[in-house]
Amino acid sequence: MNTLKITVILSLLTLMSCKDRAKKEEKAPEVKIEKEVTASPKQTYAEISHKQGGKWVDHKYEGGSKFVNVDHLDLPEEHTDHSYYIRYEGPGWENGQVGYRLYLDWRNAIDIFGKKTDTMVLQQVGQDGFDSYHEMSPWGADILKVGKALGIGSIGRYVQGEVRHFENVESTGVDIENTDNSSSVEIDYKGWKTLDKTIDLRSKLTIFPEDRYTLHQITPSAKVKGICTGIVKFEEVPLLKKEGEKWGYIATYGKQTLVSDDDQLGMAVFYKLDDVESVSDSDYDHLVVFKPVDTTVDFYFMAAWEQEPNGLKTEKEFLDDIDAKLDKLDKSDSI
């Protein structure tokens, strides 16, 4: 009889516990969570990570549970610079020597993450505070002051003496791919309007396990004069130029980082001579202006920071490195 009473009491307690749990679950807010993408354990990594569970208030994303990595993102109409929706404001890609990020908004500029470690670090960047990557940490920091420029290797349109960014775009979609041999960020811009021209533009940025460069492949939907790339311009840092048989480069080397007044950084853009209409300057950029085409154009860009592991420590080392790359491009059309 005592055993029967104990069994009945335990059954009632279990039933009450289940009901309490069910009530708590009913009260929990429903949050739509997209498929989360985990970090690549390989030698390259690309990502885009955005907040979920919050809400848009004008052009700011408020609240939210956490940043979640996804392999595809359609940019919300509300999104602009400093919306606090995308971790470090856009997609990022890296290898053991360098990292890059693209401001996925009207600025459309590419920035540099200087790395002090050869491990993949992007997944932790910006997790401990939205702008924390501006401060030097054991892994490194954001080191380039982009301002109103293209940064390094991004796309604009040079027309009427001014570089037009992506102030007017109908829609933007991003795809991330991590493979055994490379990592890529592919961006599909629909309805990019500059003055009287509206085109679509596909941009694919790929990084490889070795070296500091990114392969940038752009495909405009129509022939438009003035599509360009470039390097941010700093006073007292001269422009370096060289042409080979089929390829050329523009480059800068010197004190041009946010780290300190003596910190050294080299930047270069490599381009095929037949693809280019002119090498020019705007108020904020050293520019490579492409010929109007509706086919894919390939070019490379790279950043070499003196504090990276086994980095290039002098201007001579930097010039020797980019000259060797130019020679290789002349011979094989790839680095």
Coordinates of C-alpha atoms in Angstrom, one line a residue:
M1 CA 0.0 0.0 0.0
N2 CA 2.9 2.4 0.9
T3 CA 4.5 1.6 -2.5
L4 CA 1.3 2.4 -4.3
K5 CA 1.0 5.8 -2.5
I6 CA 4.6 6.8 -3.4
T7 CA 4.0 5.9 -7.0
V8 CA 0.9 8.0 -7.2
I9 CA 2.6 11.0 -5.6
L10 CA 5.6 10.7 -7.9
S11 CA 3.3 10.6 -11.0
L12 CA 1.4 13.7 -9.8
L13 CA 4.7 15.6 -9.2
T14 CA 5.9 14.7 -12.7
L15 CA 2.7 15.8 -14.3
M16 CA 2.8 19.2 -12.5
S17 CA 6.4 19.7 -13.5
C18 CA 5.6 19.0 -17.2
K19 CA 2.7 21.5 -17.0
D20 CA 5.0 24.2 -15.5
R21 CA 7.6 23.6 -18.2
A22 CA 4.9 23.8 -20.9
K23 CA 3.7 27.1 -19.6
K24 CA 7.2 28.5 -19.6
E25 CA 7.8 27.4 -23.1
E26 CA 4.5 29.0 -24.2
K27 CA 5.7 32.3 -22.7
A28 CA 9.1 32.2 -24.4
P29 CA 9.4 34.7 -27.3
E30 CA 9.6 33.0 -30.7
V31 CA 12.9 34.0 -32.5
K32 CA 13.5 33.0 -36.0
I33 CA 17.1 31.6 -36.2
E34 CA 18.7 31.0 -39.6
K35 CA 21.1 28.2 -40.2
E36 CA 24.3 29.0 -38.4
V37 CA 27.6 28.5 -40.2
T38 CA 30.6 27.4 -38.1
A39 CA 34.2 28.5 -38.7
S40 CA 36.5 26.8 -41.1
P41 CA 39.3 24.8 -39.5
K42 CA 41.4 25.3 -42.7
Q43 CA 44.0 27.8 -43.8
T44 CA 41.5 30.4 -45.2
Y45 CA 38.2 31.6 -43.9
A46 CA 35.4 33.9 -45.1
E47 CA 32.2 34.9 -43.2
I48 CA 29.3 37.3 -42.9
S49 CA 27.6 37.5 -39.5
H50 CA 24.5 39.5 -38.5
K51 CA 22.3 40.0 -35.5
Q52 CA 19.0 38.1 -35.1
G53 CA 16.1 38.5 -32.7
G54 CA 16.1 42.3 -32.7
K55 CA 14.2 44.9 -34.7
W56 CA 14.8 47.8 -37.0
V57 CA 14.3 51.3 -35.7
D58 CA 14.8 53.6 -38.6
H59 CA 18.2 52.6 -39.8
K60 CA 19.5 51.0 -36.6
Y61 CA 19.1 47.4 -35.5
E62 CA 18.2 47.3 -31.9
G63 CA 18.3 44.4 -29.5
G64 CA 18.9 40.9 -30.8
S65 CA 20.2 37.7 -29.2
K66 CA 23.6 37.3 -30.9
F67 CA 25.6 37.5 -34.1
V68 CA 25.0 34.4 -36.3
N69 CA 27.2 33.4 -39.3
V70 CA 25.3 32.6 -42.4
D71 CA 26.3 31.5 -45.9
H72 CA 23.9 33.8 -47.7
L73 CA 22.5 37.3 -46.8
D74 CA 20.2 39.6 -48.6
L75 CA 20.9 43.1 -47.3
P76 CA 17.8 44.6 -45.6
E77 CA 16.5 47.9 -47.1
E78 CA 17.0 49.6 -43.8
H79 CA 20.7 48.8 -43.6
T80 CA 23.3 51.5 -43.9
D81 CA 26.7 52.4 -42.3
H82 CA 26.8 51.9 -38.5
S83 CA 23.4 50.1 -38.4
Y84 CA 24.8 47.6 -35.8
Y85 CA 23.3 44.8 -37.8
I86 CA 26.4 43.1 -39.4
R87 CA 29.4 42.3 -37.3
Y88 CA 32.3 44.6 -38.3
E89 CA 29.9 46.1 -40.9
G90 CA 30.3 43.5 -43.7
P91 CA 31.9 40.3 -44.9
G92 CA 35.4 39.4 -44.0
W93 CA 38.0 37.0 -45.4
E94 CA 41.5 36.0 -44.2
N95 CA 44.4 33.6 -44.3
G96 CA 47.4 33.2 -42.0
Q97 CA 49.0 36.5 -43.0
V98 CA 46.2 39.1 -43.4
G99 CA 42.5 39.7 -43.2
Y100 CA 40.2 42.1 -45.1
R101 CA 36.6 43.3 -44.6
L102 CA 34.2 45.1 -46.9
Y103 CA 31.9 47.8 -45.7
L104 CA 28.6 46.4 -47.1
D105 CA 26.8 49.7 -47.4
W106 CA 26.9 52.8 -49.6
R107 CA 30.7 53.2 -48.9
N108 CA 31.6 49.8 -50.4
A109 CA 35.2 50.2 -49.3
I110 CA 37.7 47.4 -48.3
D111 CA 39.6 47.7 -45.1
I112 CA 42.5 45.7 -43.7
F113 CA 42.8 43.6 -40.6
G114 CA 46.5 43.5 -39.6
K115 CA 47.2 40.1 -38.0
K116 CA 49.8 39.2 -35.4
T117 CA 48.9 35.5 -35.5
D118 CA 48.7 32.9 -38.3
T119 CA 45.5 31.3 -37.0
M120 CA 42.0 32.1 -38.2
V121 CA 40.6 34.9 -36.0
L122 CA 37.7 36.6 -37.8
Q123 CA 35.0 34.6 -36.0
Q124 CA 35.9 36.3 -32.7
V125 CA 36.4 39.8 -34.1
G126 CA 33.8 42.3 -32.9
Q127 CA 32.1 39.8 -30.6
D128 CA 33.2 41.7 -27.4
G129 CA 31.9 45.1 -28.5
F130 CA 30.9 46.4 -31.9
D131 CA 34.0 48.5 -32.5
S132 CA 36.5 46.6 -30.4
Y133 CA 38.6 45.6 -33.4
H134 CA 39.8 49.2 -33.6
E135 CA 41.9 48.6 -30.5
M136 CA 45.1 46.5 -30.7
S137 CA 44.6 43.0 -29.3
P138 CA 46.8 39.8 -29.3
W139 CA 45.4 38.8 -32.7
G140 CA 45.9 42.3 -34.3
A141 CA 43.5 45.1 -35.3
D142 CA 41.8 47.1 -38.0
I143 CA 44.8 49.1 -39.3
L144 CA 43.6 51.2 -42.3
K145 CA 42.0 54.6 -42.2
V146 CA 39.6 54.5 -45.2
G147 CA 37.7 57.7 -44.8
K148 CA 36.0 58.7 -48.0
A149 CA 38.2 56.5 -50.2
L150 CA 37.8 53.1 -51.7
G151 CA 40.3 51.6 -49.2
I152 CA 42.1 48.9 -51.1
G153 CA 40.9 47.0 -54.1
S154 CA 37.2 47.8 -53.9
I155 CA 35.0 49.1 -56.7
G156 CA 33.6 52.6 -57.6
R157 CA 32.9 54.6 -60.7
Y158 CA 35.1 57.5 -61.6
V159 CA 33.1 60.1 -63.5
Q160 CA 33.3 63.9 -63.7
G161 CA 36.4 63.9 -61.6
E162 CA 34.8 62.1 -58.7
V163 CA 34.6 58.5 -57.4
R164 CA 31.0 57.4 -57.0
H165 CA 30.4 54.7 -54.4
F166 CA 27.2 52.6 -54.0
E167 CA 24.8 55.3 -52.7
N168 CA 22.0 54.0 -54.9
V169 CA 21.5 50.3 -55.2
E170 CA 18.2 48.4 -55.6
S171 CA 19.4 45.2 -53.8
T172 CA 22.5 43.5 -52.6
G173 CA 23.1 39.8 -51.9
V174 CA 26.1 38.1 -50.4
D175 CA 27.3 34.5 -50.7
I176 CA 30.1 32.9 -48.6
E177 CA 32.2 29.9 -49.7
N178 CA 34.9 28.1 -47.8
T179 CA 36.7 25.2 -49.6
D180 CA 39.9 23.2 -49.0
N181 CA 41.9 25.5 -51.2
S182 CA 40.3 29.0 -50.8
S183 CA 37.6 31.2 -49.3
S184 CA 35.4 33.6 -51.2
V185 CA 32.9 36.4 -50.8
E186 CA 30.6 36.9 -53.8
I187 CA 28.4 40.0 -53.9
D188 CA 25.6 40.6 -56.3
Y189 CA 24.6 44.2 -56.7
K190 CA 21.4 44.8 -58.6
G191 CA 20.5 48.2 -60.0
W192 CA 23.6 50.2 -59.1
K193 CA 22.8 53.7 -60.3
T194 CA 25.5 56.4 -60.9
L195 CA 24.4 59.6 -62.6
D196 CA 22.5 58.4 -65.8
K197 CA 23.7 54.8 -65.8
T198 CA 22.2 51.8 -64.0
I199 CA 23.9 48.4 -64.1
D200 CA 24.2 45.2 -62.2
L201 CA 27.6 44.2 -60.9
R202 CA 28.9 40.9 -59.6
S203 CA 32.0 41.0 -57.4
K204 CA 33.9 37.9 -56.2
L205 CA 36.8 38.2 -53.7
T206 CA 38.9 35.1 -53.2
I207 CA 41.8 34.5 -50.8
F208 CA 44.2 31.6 -50.8
P209 CA 46.3 29.8 -48.1
E210 CA 49.5 31.3 -49.1
D211 CA 50.5 35.0 -49.4
R212 CA 48.7 38.3 -48.8
Y213 CA 46.7 38.9 -52.0
T214 CA 43.1 38.7 -52.9
L215 CA 41.9 37.9 -56.4
H216 CA 39.0 40.3 -57.3
Q217 CA 36.8 39.3 -60.2
I218 CA 34.2 41.9 -61.3
T219 CA 31.5 41.4 -63.9
P220 CA 29.4 44.4 -65.0
S221 CA 26.1 43.7 -66.8
A222 CA 26.8 46.5 -69.3
K223 CA 29.6 48.6 -70.7
V224 CA 29.9 51.6 -68.5
K225 CA 32.8 54.1 -68.6
G226 CA 34.7 54.8 -65.4
I227 CA 34.5 51.5 -63.4
C228 CA 37.5 51.7 -61.1
T229 CA 39.5 50.3 -58.2
G230 CA 42.3 51.8 -56.2
I231 CA 44.2 52.5 -53.0
V232 CA 43.5 55.2 -50.4
K233 CA 45.7 58.2 -50.8
F234 CA 47.8 59.6 -48.0
E235 CA 49.8 62.8 -47.9
E236 CA 53.6 62.3 -47.9
V237 CA 53.2 58.6 -49.1
P238 CA 54.3 58.6 -52.8
L239 CA 52.6 56.5 -55.4
L240 CA 54.7 53.7 -56.9
K241 CA 54.0 52.5 -60.4
K242 CA 55.4 49.8 -62.7
E243 CA 54.4 48.1 -65.9
G244 CA 55.6 44.8 -67.2
E245 CA 54.8 43.2 -70.5
K246 CA 51.2 42.4 -69.8
W247 CA 50.5 43.5 -66.2
G248 CA 51.2 46.5 -64.1
Y249 CA 50.8 47.7 -60.5
I250 CA 50.2 50.8 -58.4
A251 CA 51.5 50.7 -54.9
T252 CA 52.2 52.7 -51.8
Y253 CA 54.5 52.0 -48.9
G254 CA 55.0 54.0 -45.7
K255 CA 53.4 55.4 -42.6
Q256 CA 49.8 54.9 -43.4
T257 CA 48.1 53.0 -40.6
L258 CA 46.0 53.7 -37.6
V259 CA 48.4 51.9 -35.3
S260 CA 51.1 54.5 -34.7
D261 CA 53.0 57.3 -36.4
D262 CA 55.9 55.0 -37.3
D263 CA 54.0 51.9 -38.3
Q264 CA 54.7 50.7 -41.9
L265 CA 52.2 49.3 -44.4
G266 CA 52.5 48.4 -48.1
M267 CA 49.5 48.2 -50.4
A268 CA 49.4 47.2 -54.1
V269 CA 46.9 46.7 -56.9
F270 CA 47.9 44.5 -59.9
Y271 CA 46.0 44.9 -63.2
K272 CA 46.2 43.6 -66.7
L273 CA 47.3 46.4 -69.1
D274 CA 44.8 45.6 -71.8
D275 CA 41.9 45.9 -69.3
V276 CA 42.8 49.5 -68.2
E277 CA 41.9 52.8 -69.7
S278 CA 44.0 55.0 -67.3
V279 CA 45.8 55.3 -64.0
S280 CA 44.4 58.4 -62.3
D281 CA 44.1 60.3 -59.0
S282 CA 40.9 61.5 -57.3
D283 CA 40.8 63.6 -54.1
Y284 CA 41.0 60.5 -51.9
D285 CA 42.3 57.7 -54.1
H286 CA 45.0 56.5 -56.4
L287 CA 42.9 54.9 -59.2
V288 CA 43.0 52.2 -61.8
V289 CA 40.2 52.9 -64.3
F290 CA 39.0 50.0 -66.4
K291 CA 37.8 50.1 -70.0
P292 CA 34.1 49.7 -70.5
V293 CA 33.3 46.0 -70.7
D294 CA 30.4 43.6 -70.0
T295 CA 32.7 40.6 -69.3
T296 CA 34.7 39.5 -66.3
V297 CA 37.8 41.5 -65.3
D298 CA 40.4 40.0 -63.0
F299 CA 42.8 41.9 -60.8
Y300 CA 44.7 41.4 -57.5
F301 CA 45.3 43.5 -54.4
M302 CA 47.4 43.0 -51.3
A303 CA 48.4 44.5 -48.1
A304 CA 51.7 43.8 -46.2
W305 CA 51.9 45.0 -42.6
E306 CA 55.3 45.0 -40.9
Q307 CA 53.9 43.5 -37.7
E308 CA 52.4 40.4 -39.3
P309 CA 54.1 37.1 -38.6
N310 CA 57.2 36.9 -40.8
G311 CA 56.2 40.2 -42.4
L312 CA 57.9 42.4 -44.9
K313 CA 59.9 44.8 -42.7
T314 CA 61.3 47.3 -45.2
E315 CA 60.3 49.1 -48.4
K316 CA 62.9 47.1 -50.3
E317 CA 61.4 43.8 -49.1
F318 CA 58.0 45.0 -50.2
L319 CA 59.1 46.2 -53.6
D320 CA 61.0 42.9 -54.2
D321 CA 57.9 41.0 -53.3
I322 CA 55.5 42.9 -55.6
D323 CA 58.1 43.0 -58.5
A324 CA 58.3 39.2 -58.2
K325 CA 54.5 39.0 -58.4
L326 CA 54.5 41.2 -61.4
D327 CA 57.0 39.0 -63.2
K328 CA 54.9 35.9 -62.3
L329 CA 51.7 37.6 -63.7
D330 CA 53.5 38.5 -66.9
K331 CA 54.4 34.8 -67.4
S332 CA 51.2 33.0 -66.3
D333 CA 48.4 35.6 -65.7
S334 CA 48.1 34.5 -62.1
I335 CA 50.1 34.9 -59.0

